[in-house]
Amino acid sequence: MAILKIARMGHPILGMKSVPVEDPGAPEIRYFVDDMIDTLDDAGGVGLAAPQVHLPIRLVIFKVPDASAAAERYRAAGLEVGTEEIPLTVLMNPVIVAIGNETHAAYEGCLSIPDMSGEVHRPVHIRYSGIGLDGETIAREATGFHARVVQHECDHLDGILYPQRISDMRTFGYNDELRKSFVPKEEAEEDTP
Ligand code: NI
């Protein structure tokens, strides 16, 4: 059990394409996942991808706690969060398929880009699958915040950080600055004459 060092934006490993996990049942994978869970708990995020802790393999962990700060922010922006609470999930060699064409925009942050956020458009509804820690097949449909977390984490496996997906770079900034000017969507609409 150990807390691992998280690579920050600028480190080349974050731009690499990670390789598939060849033996998902290997004891080394289990030890590594234990350390990733400790690291995520310590950092206080909702997800972590293996390359963020310097191992470029296709493995992500995530959880969707219903009352997380990010979920609250989603609700404040009038976006669907989903009522489902997703327990900590370990997903290896994941595959994501978008369902339908609907996308929505929401602010994202990343443990590799501390104290910053930016607005990213992503498919609302996805189907994803992969292999779990006990070798089981995981296959789920996800919407809203859950779908966003999975897409964000799996992007890391292809060397993509969320700023690469921001369409309006004016939305990218430091959290304490963004908070000063943040207007929840419903209020913004009320203000419109
Ligand atoms: Ni991230």
Short mmCIF file of C-alpha atoms and ligand atoms in Angstrom, two decimals:
data_model
loop_
_atom_site.label_atom_id
_atom_site.label_comp_id
_atom_site.label_asym_id
_atom_site.label_seq_id
_atom_site.Cartn_x
_atom_site.Cartn_y
_atom_site.Cartn_z
CA MET A 1 0.00 0.00 0.00
CA ALA A 2 1.48 3.28 -1.05
CA ILE A 3 0.57 6.68 -2.33
CA LEU A 4 1.99 7.10 -5.82
CA LYS A 5 3.27 10.27 -7.40
CA ILE A 6 0.80 11.76 -9.89
CA ALA A 7 2.27 13.01 -13.18
CA ARG A 8 1.33 16.59 -14.00
CA MET A 9 0.56 18.07 -17.40
CA GLY A 10 3.82 18.49 -19.27
CA HIS A 11 5.15 15.07 -18.30
CA PRO A 12 5.54 13.06 -21.51
CA ILE A 13 3.84 9.93 -20.10
CA LEU A 14 0.52 11.80 -20.17
CA GLY A 15 0.77 12.10 -23.95
CA MET A 16 1.51 8.42 -24.58
CA LYS A 17 -0.84 5.74 -25.83
CA SER A 18 -1.00 3.06 -23.13
CA VAL A 19 -0.68 -0.65 -23.90
CA PRO A 20 -3.33 -3.30 -23.12
CA VAL A 21 -3.14 -5.17 -19.82
CA GLU A 22 -1.98 -8.62 -20.92
CA ASP A 23 -2.73 -10.53 -17.72
CA PRO A 24 -5.54 -8.81 -15.79
CA GLY A 25 -5.30 -11.49 -13.05
CA ALA A 26 -1.60 -10.98 -12.31
CA PRO A 27 -0.80 -10.30 -8.63
CA GLU A 28 1.28 -7.27 -9.68
CA ILE A 29 -1.86 -5.70 -11.15
CA ARG A 30 -3.71 -6.19 -7.86
CA TYR A 31 -0.87 -4.55 -5.87
CA PHE A 32 -0.73 -1.71 -8.34
CA VAL A 33 -4.50 -1.17 -8.15
CA ASP A 34 -4.29 -1.09 -4.33
CA ASP A 35 -1.75 1.71 -4.64
CA MET A 36 -3.91 3.53 -7.20
CA ILE A 37 -6.88 3.38 -4.81
CA ASP A 38 -4.73 4.78 -1.97
CA THR A 39 -3.51 7.51 -4.30
CA LEU A 40 -7.03 8.43 -5.42
CA ASP A 41 -8.29 8.50 -1.83
CA ASP A 42 -5.38 10.71 -0.80
CA ALA A 43 -5.82 13.11 -3.74
CA GLY A 44 -9.61 13.24 -3.37
CA GLY A 45 -10.57 12.78 -7.02
CA VAL A 46 -13.24 10.63 -8.66
CA GLY A 47 -10.96 8.79 -11.09
CA LEU A 48 -7.39 7.92 -11.91
CA ALA A 49 -5.77 6.34 -14.97
CA ALA A 50 -2.63 4.18 -14.75
CA PRO A 51 -0.47 6.51 -16.90
CA GLN A 52 -1.19 9.32 -14.42
CA VAL A 53 0.89 7.33 -11.93
CA HIS A 54 3.59 6.59 -14.50
CA LEU A 55 2.52 3.14 -15.72
CA PRO A 56 1.25 3.31 -19.31
CA ILE A 57 -1.16 0.36 -19.24
CA ARG A 58 -4.88 0.45 -20.15
CA LEU A 59 -6.31 0.50 -16.65
CA VAL A 60 -8.51 3.10 -14.97
CA ILE A 61 -10.24 3.31 -11.62
CA PHE A 62 -13.19 5.56 -10.86
CA LYS A 63 -16.16 5.99 -8.59
CA VAL A 64 -19.19 8.20 -8.83
CA PRO A 65 -20.19 9.26 -5.36
CA ASP A 66 -23.59 10.87 -5.58
CA ALA A 67 -22.64 13.82 -3.40
CA SER A 68 -19.17 14.57 -4.79
CA ALA A 69 -18.25 18.18 -5.31
CA ALA A 70 -18.13 17.61 -9.05
CA ALA A 71 -21.62 16.11 -9.07
CA GLU A 72 -22.85 19.14 -7.15
CA ARG A 73 -21.28 21.42 -9.74
CA TYR A 74 -23.07 19.45 -12.44
CA ARG A 75 -26.39 19.93 -10.71
CA ALA A 76 -25.68 23.62 -10.22
CA ALA A 77 -25.18 23.91 -13.97
CA GLY A 78 -28.55 22.25 -14.56
CA LEU A 79 -27.04 19.10 -16.04
CA GLU A 80 -28.10 15.55 -15.49
CA VAL A 81 -25.97 13.83 -12.86
CA GLY A 82 -27.72 10.49 -12.76
CA THR A 83 -29.12 9.16 -9.53
CA GLU A 84 -26.95 6.08 -9.56
CA GLU A 85 -24.00 5.94 -7.23
CA ILE A 86 -21.22 3.94 -8.86
CA PRO A 87 -18.93 2.11 -6.43
CA LEU A 88 -15.20 2.07 -7.03
CA THR A 89 -14.69 0.34 -10.35
CA VAL A 90 -11.47 -1.06 -11.78
CA LEU A 91 -11.64 -1.26 -15.56
CA MET A 92 -8.96 -2.79 -17.76
CA ASN A 93 -8.73 -2.61 -21.56
CA PRO A 94 -11.88 -0.49 -21.72
CA VAL A 95 -13.95 0.12 -24.83
CA ILE A 96 -16.40 3.04 -25.07
CA VAL A 97 -19.15 3.50 -27.63
CA ALA A 98 -21.31 6.61 -27.75
CA ILE A 99 -25.06 6.03 -27.93
CA GLY A 100 -26.82 8.66 -30.02
CA ASN A 101 -25.43 12.03 -31.05
CA GLU A 102 -26.35 14.13 -28.03
CA THR A 103 -23.44 15.92 -26.36
CA HIS A 104 -23.30 18.29 -23.46
CA ALA A 105 -20.76 20.68 -22.04
CA ALA A 106 -19.55 20.71 -18.45
CA TYR A 107 -16.50 21.74 -16.51
CA GLU A 108 -13.85 19.10 -15.87
CA GLY A 109 -10.80 19.00 -13.69
CA CYS A 110 -7.95 16.51 -13.53
CA LEU A 111 -5.50 15.42 -10.84
CA SER A 112 -2.73 15.95 -13.39
CA ILE A 113 -3.77 19.60 -13.82
CA PRO A 114 -4.27 20.77 -10.23
CA ASP A 115 -6.50 23.73 -9.37
CA MET A 116 -7.77 24.24 -12.92
CA SER A 117 -10.97 23.47 -14.87
CA GLY A 118 -12.33 23.89 -18.35
CA GLU A 119 -15.53 23.25 -20.26
CA VAL A 120 -15.61 20.09 -22.37
CA HIS A 121 -18.30 18.75 -24.71
CA ARG A 122 -18.80 15.00 -24.53
CA PRO A 123 -21.43 12.45 -25.53
CA VAL A 124 -24.19 12.28 -22.90
CA HIS A 125 -24.94 8.59 -23.23
CA ILE A 126 -22.37 5.82 -23.65
CA ARG A 127 -21.93 2.11 -23.39
CA TYR A 128 -18.63 0.89 -21.97
CA SER A 129 -17.04 -2.45 -21.29
CA GLY A 130 -13.79 -3.90 -20.02
CA ILE A 131 -12.32 -6.37 -17.57
CA GLY A 132 -12.67 -5.99 -13.81
CA LEU A 133 -10.17 -6.81 -11.09
CA ASP A 134 -11.47 -10.37 -10.66
CA GLY A 135 -11.32 -11.05 -14.37
CA GLU A 136 -15.06 -10.43 -14.78
CA THR A 137 -16.48 -8.67 -17.80
CA ILE A 138 -17.92 -5.27 -16.95
CA ALA A 139 -20.50 -3.92 -19.40
CA ARG A 140 -22.56 -0.86 -18.50
CA GLU A 141 -24.52 1.98 -19.96
CA ALA A 142 -23.87 5.37 -18.46
CA THR A 143 -25.25 8.89 -18.75
CA GLY A 144 -24.43 12.30 -17.33
CA PHE A 145 -21.62 12.59 -14.81
CA HIS A 146 -20.92 8.84 -14.76
CA ALA A 147 -20.46 8.83 -18.56
CA ARG A 148 -18.22 11.88 -18.38
CA VAL A 149 -15.94 10.40 -15.71
CA VAL A 150 -15.44 7.21 -17.73
CA GLN A 151 -14.70 9.14 -20.93
CA HIS A 152 -12.26 11.46 -19.16
CA GLU A 153 -10.34 8.58 -17.56
CA CYS A 154 -10.22 6.50 -20.73
CA ASP A 155 -8.93 9.53 -22.68
CA HIS A 156 -5.82 9.33 -20.51
CA LEU A 157 -5.10 5.88 -22.01
CA ASP A 158 -4.83 7.50 -25.43
CA GLY A 159 -2.64 10.33 -24.19
CA ILE A 160 -5.46 12.88 -24.23
CA LEU A 161 -5.90 15.45 -21.46
CA TYR A 162 -9.19 17.36 -21.20
CA PRO A 163 -7.71 20.74 -22.31
CA GLN A 164 -7.25 19.14 -25.73
CA ARG A 165 -11.04 18.79 -25.89
CA ILE A 166 -11.95 22.32 -24.76
CA SER A 167 -13.65 24.11 -27.62
CA ASP A 168 -13.60 27.58 -26.04
CA MET A 169 -10.28 28.15 -24.27
CA ARG A 170 -11.78 31.14 -22.45
CA THR A 171 -13.51 28.59 -20.21
CA PHE A 172 -10.12 27.15 -19.13
CA GLY A 173 -8.72 28.64 -15.97
CA TYR A 174 -7.89 28.50 -12.32
CA ASN A 175 -10.71 27.23 -10.12
CA ASP A 176 -10.66 30.20 -7.76
CA GLU A 177 -10.97 32.64 -10.69
CA LEU A 178 -13.65 30.59 -12.46
CA ARG A 179 -15.67 30.36 -9.24
CA LYS A 180 -15.88 34.16 -9.04
CA SER A 181 -17.67 34.38 -12.38
CA PHE A 182 -19.55 31.08 -12.35
CA VAL A 183 -23.28 31.52 -12.99
CA PRO A 184 -25.48 28.42 -12.72
CA LYS A 185 -27.30 27.78 -15.98
CA GLU A 186 -30.82 28.34 -14.64
CA GLU A 187 -29.94 31.78 -13.27
CA ALA A 188 -28.20 32.67 -16.51
CA GLU A 189 -31.36 31.86 -18.46
CA GLU A 190 -33.52 33.90 -16.09
CA ASP A 191 -31.28 36.89 -16.67
CA THR A 192 -31.78 36.69 -20.40
CA PRO A 193 -34.43 39.26 -21.48
NI NI B 1 -7.69 13.28 -15.56
#
